[in-house]
Tab-separated table of C-alpha atoms and ligand atoms in Angstrom:
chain	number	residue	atom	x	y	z
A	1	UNK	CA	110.890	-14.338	24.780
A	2	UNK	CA	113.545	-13.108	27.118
A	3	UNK	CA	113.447	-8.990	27.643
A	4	UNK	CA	117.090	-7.355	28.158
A	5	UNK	CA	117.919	-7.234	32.087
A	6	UNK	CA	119.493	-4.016	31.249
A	7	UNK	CA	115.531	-2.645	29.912
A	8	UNK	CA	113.974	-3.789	33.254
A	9	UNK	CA	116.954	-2.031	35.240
A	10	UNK	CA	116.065	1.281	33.260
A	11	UNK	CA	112.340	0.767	33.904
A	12	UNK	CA	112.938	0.235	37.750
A	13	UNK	CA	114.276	3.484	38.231
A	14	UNK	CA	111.960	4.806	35.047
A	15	UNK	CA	109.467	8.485	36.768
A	16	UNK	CA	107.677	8.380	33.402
A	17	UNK	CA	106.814	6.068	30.471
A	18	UNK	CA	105.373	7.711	27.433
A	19	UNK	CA	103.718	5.103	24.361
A	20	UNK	CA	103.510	6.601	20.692
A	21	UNK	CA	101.235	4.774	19.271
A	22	UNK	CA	100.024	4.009	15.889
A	23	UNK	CA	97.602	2.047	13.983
A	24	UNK	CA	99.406	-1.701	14.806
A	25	UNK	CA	98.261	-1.499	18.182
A	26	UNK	CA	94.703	-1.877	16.882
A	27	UNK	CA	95.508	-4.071	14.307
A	28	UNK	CA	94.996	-7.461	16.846
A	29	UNK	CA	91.324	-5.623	17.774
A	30	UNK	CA	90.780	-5.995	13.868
A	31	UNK	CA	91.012	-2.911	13.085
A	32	UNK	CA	92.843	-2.411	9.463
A	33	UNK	CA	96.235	-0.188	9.081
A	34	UNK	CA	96.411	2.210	6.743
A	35	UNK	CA	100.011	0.827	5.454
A	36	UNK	CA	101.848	-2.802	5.240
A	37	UNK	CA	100.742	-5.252	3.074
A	38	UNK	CA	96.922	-5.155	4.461
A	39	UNK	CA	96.988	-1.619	5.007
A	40	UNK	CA	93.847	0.647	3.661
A	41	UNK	CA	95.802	3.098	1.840
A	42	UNK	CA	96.674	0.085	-0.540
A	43	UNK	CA	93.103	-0.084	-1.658
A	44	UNK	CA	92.250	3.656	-1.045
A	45	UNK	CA	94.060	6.765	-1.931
A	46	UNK	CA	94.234	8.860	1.102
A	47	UNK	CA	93.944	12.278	-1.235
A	48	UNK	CA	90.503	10.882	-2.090
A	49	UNK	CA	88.975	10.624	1.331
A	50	UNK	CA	91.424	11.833	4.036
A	51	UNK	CA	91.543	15.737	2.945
A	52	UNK	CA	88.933	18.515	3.544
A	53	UNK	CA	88.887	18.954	-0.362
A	54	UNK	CA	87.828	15.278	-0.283
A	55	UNK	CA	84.762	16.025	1.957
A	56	UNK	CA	83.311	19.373	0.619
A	57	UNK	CA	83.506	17.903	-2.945
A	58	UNK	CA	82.067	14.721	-2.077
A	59	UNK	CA	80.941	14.391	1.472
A	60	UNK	CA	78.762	11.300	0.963
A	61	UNK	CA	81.549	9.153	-0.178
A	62	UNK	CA	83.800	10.475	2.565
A	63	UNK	CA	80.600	10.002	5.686
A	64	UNK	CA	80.284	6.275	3.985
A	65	UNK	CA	83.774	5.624	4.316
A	66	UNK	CA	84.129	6.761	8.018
A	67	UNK	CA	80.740	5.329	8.896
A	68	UNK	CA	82.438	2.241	7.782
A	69	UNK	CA	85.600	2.664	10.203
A	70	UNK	CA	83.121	3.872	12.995
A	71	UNK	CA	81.268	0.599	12.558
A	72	UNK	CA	84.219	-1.391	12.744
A	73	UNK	CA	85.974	0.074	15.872
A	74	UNK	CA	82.762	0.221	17.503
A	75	UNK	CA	82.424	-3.544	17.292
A	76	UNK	CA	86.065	-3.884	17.878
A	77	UNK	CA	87.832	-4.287	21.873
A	78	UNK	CA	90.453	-3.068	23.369
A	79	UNK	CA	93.593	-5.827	22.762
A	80	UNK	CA	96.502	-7.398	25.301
A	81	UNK	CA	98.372	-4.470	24.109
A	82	UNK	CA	95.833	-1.477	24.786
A	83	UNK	CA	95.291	-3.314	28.205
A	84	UNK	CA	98.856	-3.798	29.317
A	85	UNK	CA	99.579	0.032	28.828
A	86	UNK	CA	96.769	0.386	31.186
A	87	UNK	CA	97.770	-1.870	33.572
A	88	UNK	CA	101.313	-0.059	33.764
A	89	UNK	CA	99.414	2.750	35.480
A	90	UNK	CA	99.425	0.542	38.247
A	91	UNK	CA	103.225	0.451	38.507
A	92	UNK	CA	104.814	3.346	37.095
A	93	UNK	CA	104.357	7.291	38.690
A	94	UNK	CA	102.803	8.331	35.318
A	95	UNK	CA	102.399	6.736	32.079
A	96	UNK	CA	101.365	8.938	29.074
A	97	UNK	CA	99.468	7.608	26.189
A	98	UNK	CA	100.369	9.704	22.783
A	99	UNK	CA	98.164	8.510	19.869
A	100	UNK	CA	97.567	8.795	16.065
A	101	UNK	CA	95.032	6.259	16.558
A	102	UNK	CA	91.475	7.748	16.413
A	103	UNK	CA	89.635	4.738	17.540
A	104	UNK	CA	88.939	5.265	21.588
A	105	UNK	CA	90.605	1.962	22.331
A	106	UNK	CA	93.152	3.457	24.687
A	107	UNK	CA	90.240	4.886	26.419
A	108	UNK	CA	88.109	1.724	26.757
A	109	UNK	CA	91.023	-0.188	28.053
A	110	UNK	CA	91.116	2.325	31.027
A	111	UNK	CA	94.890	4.312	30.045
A	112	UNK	CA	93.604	8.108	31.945
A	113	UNK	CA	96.558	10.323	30.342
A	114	UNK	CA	95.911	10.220	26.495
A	115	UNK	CA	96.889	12.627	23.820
A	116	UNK	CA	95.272	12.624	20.965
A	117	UNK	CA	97.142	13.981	17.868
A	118	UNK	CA	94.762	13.103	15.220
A	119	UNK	CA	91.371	13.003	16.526
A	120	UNK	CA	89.052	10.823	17.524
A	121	UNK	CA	86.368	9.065	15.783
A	122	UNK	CA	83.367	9.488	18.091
A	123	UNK	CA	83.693	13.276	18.089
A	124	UNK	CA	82.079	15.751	15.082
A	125	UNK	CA	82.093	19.198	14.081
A	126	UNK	CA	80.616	22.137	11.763
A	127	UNK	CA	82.704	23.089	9.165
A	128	UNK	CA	81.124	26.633	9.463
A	129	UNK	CA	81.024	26.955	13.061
A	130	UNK	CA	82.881	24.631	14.744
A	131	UNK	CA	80.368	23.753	16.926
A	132	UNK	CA	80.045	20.243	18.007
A	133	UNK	CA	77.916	17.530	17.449
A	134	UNK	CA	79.193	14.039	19.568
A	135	UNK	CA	75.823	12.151	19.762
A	136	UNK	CA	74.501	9.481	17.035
A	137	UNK	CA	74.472	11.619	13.491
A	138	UNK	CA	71.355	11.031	11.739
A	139	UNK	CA	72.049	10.109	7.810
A	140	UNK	CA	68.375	9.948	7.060
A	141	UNK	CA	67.864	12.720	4.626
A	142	UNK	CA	71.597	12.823	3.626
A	143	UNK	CA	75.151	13.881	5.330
A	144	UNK	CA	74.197	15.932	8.323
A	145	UNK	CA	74.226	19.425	8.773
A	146	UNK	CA	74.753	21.916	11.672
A	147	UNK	CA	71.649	24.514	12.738
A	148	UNK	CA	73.898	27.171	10.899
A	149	UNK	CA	73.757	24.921	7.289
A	150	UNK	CA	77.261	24.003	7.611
A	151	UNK	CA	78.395	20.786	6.867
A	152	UNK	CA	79.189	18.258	10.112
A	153	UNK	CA	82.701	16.342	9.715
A	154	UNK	CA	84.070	13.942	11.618
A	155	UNK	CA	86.578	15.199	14.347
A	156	UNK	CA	89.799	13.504	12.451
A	157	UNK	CA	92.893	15.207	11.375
A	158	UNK	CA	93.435	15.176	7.586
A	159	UNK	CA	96.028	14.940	5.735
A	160	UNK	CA	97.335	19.024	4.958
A	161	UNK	CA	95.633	19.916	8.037
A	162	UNK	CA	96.840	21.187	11.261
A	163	UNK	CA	97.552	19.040	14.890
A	164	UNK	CA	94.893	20.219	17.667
A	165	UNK	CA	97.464	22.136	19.296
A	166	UNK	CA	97.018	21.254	22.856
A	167	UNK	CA	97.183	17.739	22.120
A	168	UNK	CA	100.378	18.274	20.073
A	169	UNK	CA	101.886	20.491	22.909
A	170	UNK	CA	100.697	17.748	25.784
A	171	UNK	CA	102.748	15.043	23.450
A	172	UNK	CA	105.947	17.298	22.727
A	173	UNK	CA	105.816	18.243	26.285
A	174	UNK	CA	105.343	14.342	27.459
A	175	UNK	CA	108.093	12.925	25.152
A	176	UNK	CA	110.013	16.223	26.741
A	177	UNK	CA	109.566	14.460	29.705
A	178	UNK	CA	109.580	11.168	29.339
A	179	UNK	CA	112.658	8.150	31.100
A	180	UNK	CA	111.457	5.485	28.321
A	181	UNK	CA	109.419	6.410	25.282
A	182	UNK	CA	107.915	3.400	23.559
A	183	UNK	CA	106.936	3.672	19.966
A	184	UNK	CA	104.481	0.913	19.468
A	185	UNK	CA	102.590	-0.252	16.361
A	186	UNK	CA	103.601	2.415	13.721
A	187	UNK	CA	105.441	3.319	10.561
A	188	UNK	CA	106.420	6.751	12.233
A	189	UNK	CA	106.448	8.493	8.584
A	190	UNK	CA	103.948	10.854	8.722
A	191	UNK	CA	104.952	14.237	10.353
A	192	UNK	CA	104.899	16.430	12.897
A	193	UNK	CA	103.540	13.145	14.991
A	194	UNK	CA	106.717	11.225	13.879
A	195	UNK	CA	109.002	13.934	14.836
A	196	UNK	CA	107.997	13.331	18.618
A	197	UNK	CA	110.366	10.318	18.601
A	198	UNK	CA	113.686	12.918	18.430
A	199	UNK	CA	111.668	15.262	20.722
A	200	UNK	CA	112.111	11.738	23.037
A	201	UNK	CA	115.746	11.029	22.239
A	202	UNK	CA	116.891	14.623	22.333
A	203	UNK	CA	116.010	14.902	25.946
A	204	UNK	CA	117.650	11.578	26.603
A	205	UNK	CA	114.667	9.397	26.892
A	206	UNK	CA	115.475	5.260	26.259
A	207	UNK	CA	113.613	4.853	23.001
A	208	UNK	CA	112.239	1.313	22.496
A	209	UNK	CA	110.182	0.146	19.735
A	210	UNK	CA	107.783	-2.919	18.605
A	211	UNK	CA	106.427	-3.326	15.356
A	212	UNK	CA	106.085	-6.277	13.378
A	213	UNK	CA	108.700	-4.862	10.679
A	214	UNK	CA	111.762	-2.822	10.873
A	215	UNK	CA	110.865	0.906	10.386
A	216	UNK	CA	112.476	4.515	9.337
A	217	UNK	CA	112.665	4.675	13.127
A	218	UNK	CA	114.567	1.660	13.961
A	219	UNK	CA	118.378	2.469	13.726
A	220	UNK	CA	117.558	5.711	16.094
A	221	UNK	CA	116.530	3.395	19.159
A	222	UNK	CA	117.773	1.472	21.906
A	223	UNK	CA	115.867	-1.455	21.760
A	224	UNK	CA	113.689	-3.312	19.457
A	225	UNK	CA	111.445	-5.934	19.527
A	226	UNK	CA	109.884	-7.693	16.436
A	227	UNK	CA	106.380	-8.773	17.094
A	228	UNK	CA	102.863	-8.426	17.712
A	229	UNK	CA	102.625	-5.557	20.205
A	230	UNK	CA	99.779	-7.998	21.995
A	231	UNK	CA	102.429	-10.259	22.864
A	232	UNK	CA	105.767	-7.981	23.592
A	233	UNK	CA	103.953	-5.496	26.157
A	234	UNK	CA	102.562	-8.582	28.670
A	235	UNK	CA	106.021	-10.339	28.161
A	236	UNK	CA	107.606	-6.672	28.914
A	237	UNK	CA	104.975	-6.200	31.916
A	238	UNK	CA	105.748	-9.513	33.372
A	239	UNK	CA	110.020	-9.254	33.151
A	240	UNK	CA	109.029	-6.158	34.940
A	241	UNK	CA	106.905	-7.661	37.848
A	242	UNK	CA	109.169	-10.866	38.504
A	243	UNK	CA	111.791	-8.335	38.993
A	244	UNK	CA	110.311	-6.226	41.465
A	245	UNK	CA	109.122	-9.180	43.276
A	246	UNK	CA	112.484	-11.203	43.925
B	1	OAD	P1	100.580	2.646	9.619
B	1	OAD	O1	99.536	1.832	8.969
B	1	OAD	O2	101.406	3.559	8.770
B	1	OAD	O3	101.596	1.695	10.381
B	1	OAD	C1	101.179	0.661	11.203
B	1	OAD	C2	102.428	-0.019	11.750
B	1	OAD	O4	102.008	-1.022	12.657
B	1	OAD	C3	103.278	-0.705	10.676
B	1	OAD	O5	104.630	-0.304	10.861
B	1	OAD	C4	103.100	-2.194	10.983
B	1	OAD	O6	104.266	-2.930	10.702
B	1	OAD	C5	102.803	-2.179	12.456
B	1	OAD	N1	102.005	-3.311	12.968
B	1	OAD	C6	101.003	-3.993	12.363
B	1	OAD	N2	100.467	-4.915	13.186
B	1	OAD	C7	101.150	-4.827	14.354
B	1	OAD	C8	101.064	-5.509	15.612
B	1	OAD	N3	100.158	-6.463	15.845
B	1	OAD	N4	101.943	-5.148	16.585
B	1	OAD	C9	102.862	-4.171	16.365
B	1	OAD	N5	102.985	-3.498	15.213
B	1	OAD	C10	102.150	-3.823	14.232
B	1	OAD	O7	99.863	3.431	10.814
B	1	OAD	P2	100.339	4.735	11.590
B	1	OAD	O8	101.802	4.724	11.808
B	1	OAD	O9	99.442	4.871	12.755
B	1	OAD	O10	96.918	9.680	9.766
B	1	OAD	O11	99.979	5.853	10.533
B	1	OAD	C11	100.198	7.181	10.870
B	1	OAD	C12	99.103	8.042	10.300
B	1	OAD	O12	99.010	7.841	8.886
B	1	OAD	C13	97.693	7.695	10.795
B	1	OAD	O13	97.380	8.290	12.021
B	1	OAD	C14	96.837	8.246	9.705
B	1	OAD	C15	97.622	7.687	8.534
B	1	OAD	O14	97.405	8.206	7.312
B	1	OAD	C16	95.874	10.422	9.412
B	1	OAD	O15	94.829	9.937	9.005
B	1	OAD	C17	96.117	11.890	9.549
């Protein structure tokens, strides 16, 4: 695959790349999207587990269904792609990690500067109190519950609920910010998180996107790149070495 000269020339004199990412950069750790044609809201409404309404009327169902995701990203590694980003921090002044992924793998592959905009998996909390519970939950006697009898939830953003706000801020702020704002492995339709890609091209950032498909997204940026994110962002990393070497 041959990257556009005229992307590595923006990169060279690129302060600060920012990645939006979504669930397709997990999806070559095997770790299911939620849409496409193997994506878990095919099989699962999102109404029925995703929502707080979900969880006090049925917590058991909900726990089950994210013990089931927790059990799968905890057996899954960080991919090419997670480690590439990573391995940019070794050539760029900063590099900014903006998530809707809840999985950690930006974290295990080593990225330091991550937003998190809907949560993260390992992380739980009292409905009551908010207090927080981040070891091993134990399901022995049924879902667990905080010293004040409140009901312990998994620290994930549902759907109808509001953005941790300091993680929101740190990603408006980054894409505020940012010379070239990659938009890597998602459908960018579900709001505010989406809206961060005109945050990006309002202040004149160079968008540039990889997915597998074309998405809502894809007439707004400058480049595009049709693949596995696994194999673009090594291909993009390399073009972006040979160059600073000759
Ligand atoms: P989606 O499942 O909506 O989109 C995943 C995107 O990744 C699709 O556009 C795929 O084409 C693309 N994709 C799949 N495999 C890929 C690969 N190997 N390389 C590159 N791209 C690939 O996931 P998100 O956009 O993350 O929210 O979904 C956004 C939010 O909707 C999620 O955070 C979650 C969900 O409901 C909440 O739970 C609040």
């Amino acid at each position: 695959m041959t990257i556009d000269q005229s992307l590595i020339e923006k990169l060279k004199s690129a302060r600060s790349l920012v990645f939006f990412t979504g669930a397709g950069i997990s999806a070559e750790s095997g770790i299911p999207t939620f849409r496409g044609k193997d994506g878990i809201w095919k099989k699962l409404k999102p109404e029925e587990l995703a929502n707080f309404d979900a969880f006090m009327s049925n917590p058991d169902m909900v726990w089950e269904w994210y013990n089931h995701r927790k059990k799968i990203i905890h057996e899954a590694q960080p991919n090419k792609g997670h480690l590439t980003i990573a391995e940019m921090q070794n050539y760029f002044d900063e590099v900014i990690i903006v998530t809707q992924n809840i999985d950690n793998l930006h974290r295990r592959a080593g990225s330091k500067n991550i937003f998190e905009l809907h949560g993260n998996i390992e992380r739980n909390f009292c409905v009551n109190c908010k207090k927080f519970y981040n070891e091993e939950l134990d399901f022995s006697e049924g879902v667990p519950k905080c010293e004040c009898g409140g009901l312990i939830r998994p620290d994930v953003v549902w759907f109808g609920e509001y953005l941790p706000e300091d993680q929101f801020k740190g990603g408006e702020k980054a894409a505020g910010n940012a010379d070239v704002f990659f938009i890597v492995g998602t459908s960018a339709i579900v709001y505010p998180a989406a809206g961060l890609v005109f945050t990006a091209k309002q202040s004149g950032a160079l968008l540039v996107e990889i997915n597998v498909v074309e998405t809502e997204i894809s007439s707004a940026v400058d480049y595009s790149f049709f693949g596995e994110a696994g194999t673009i962002l090594p291909n993009i990393l390399e073009a972006y070495k040979s160059s600073i070497v000759s």
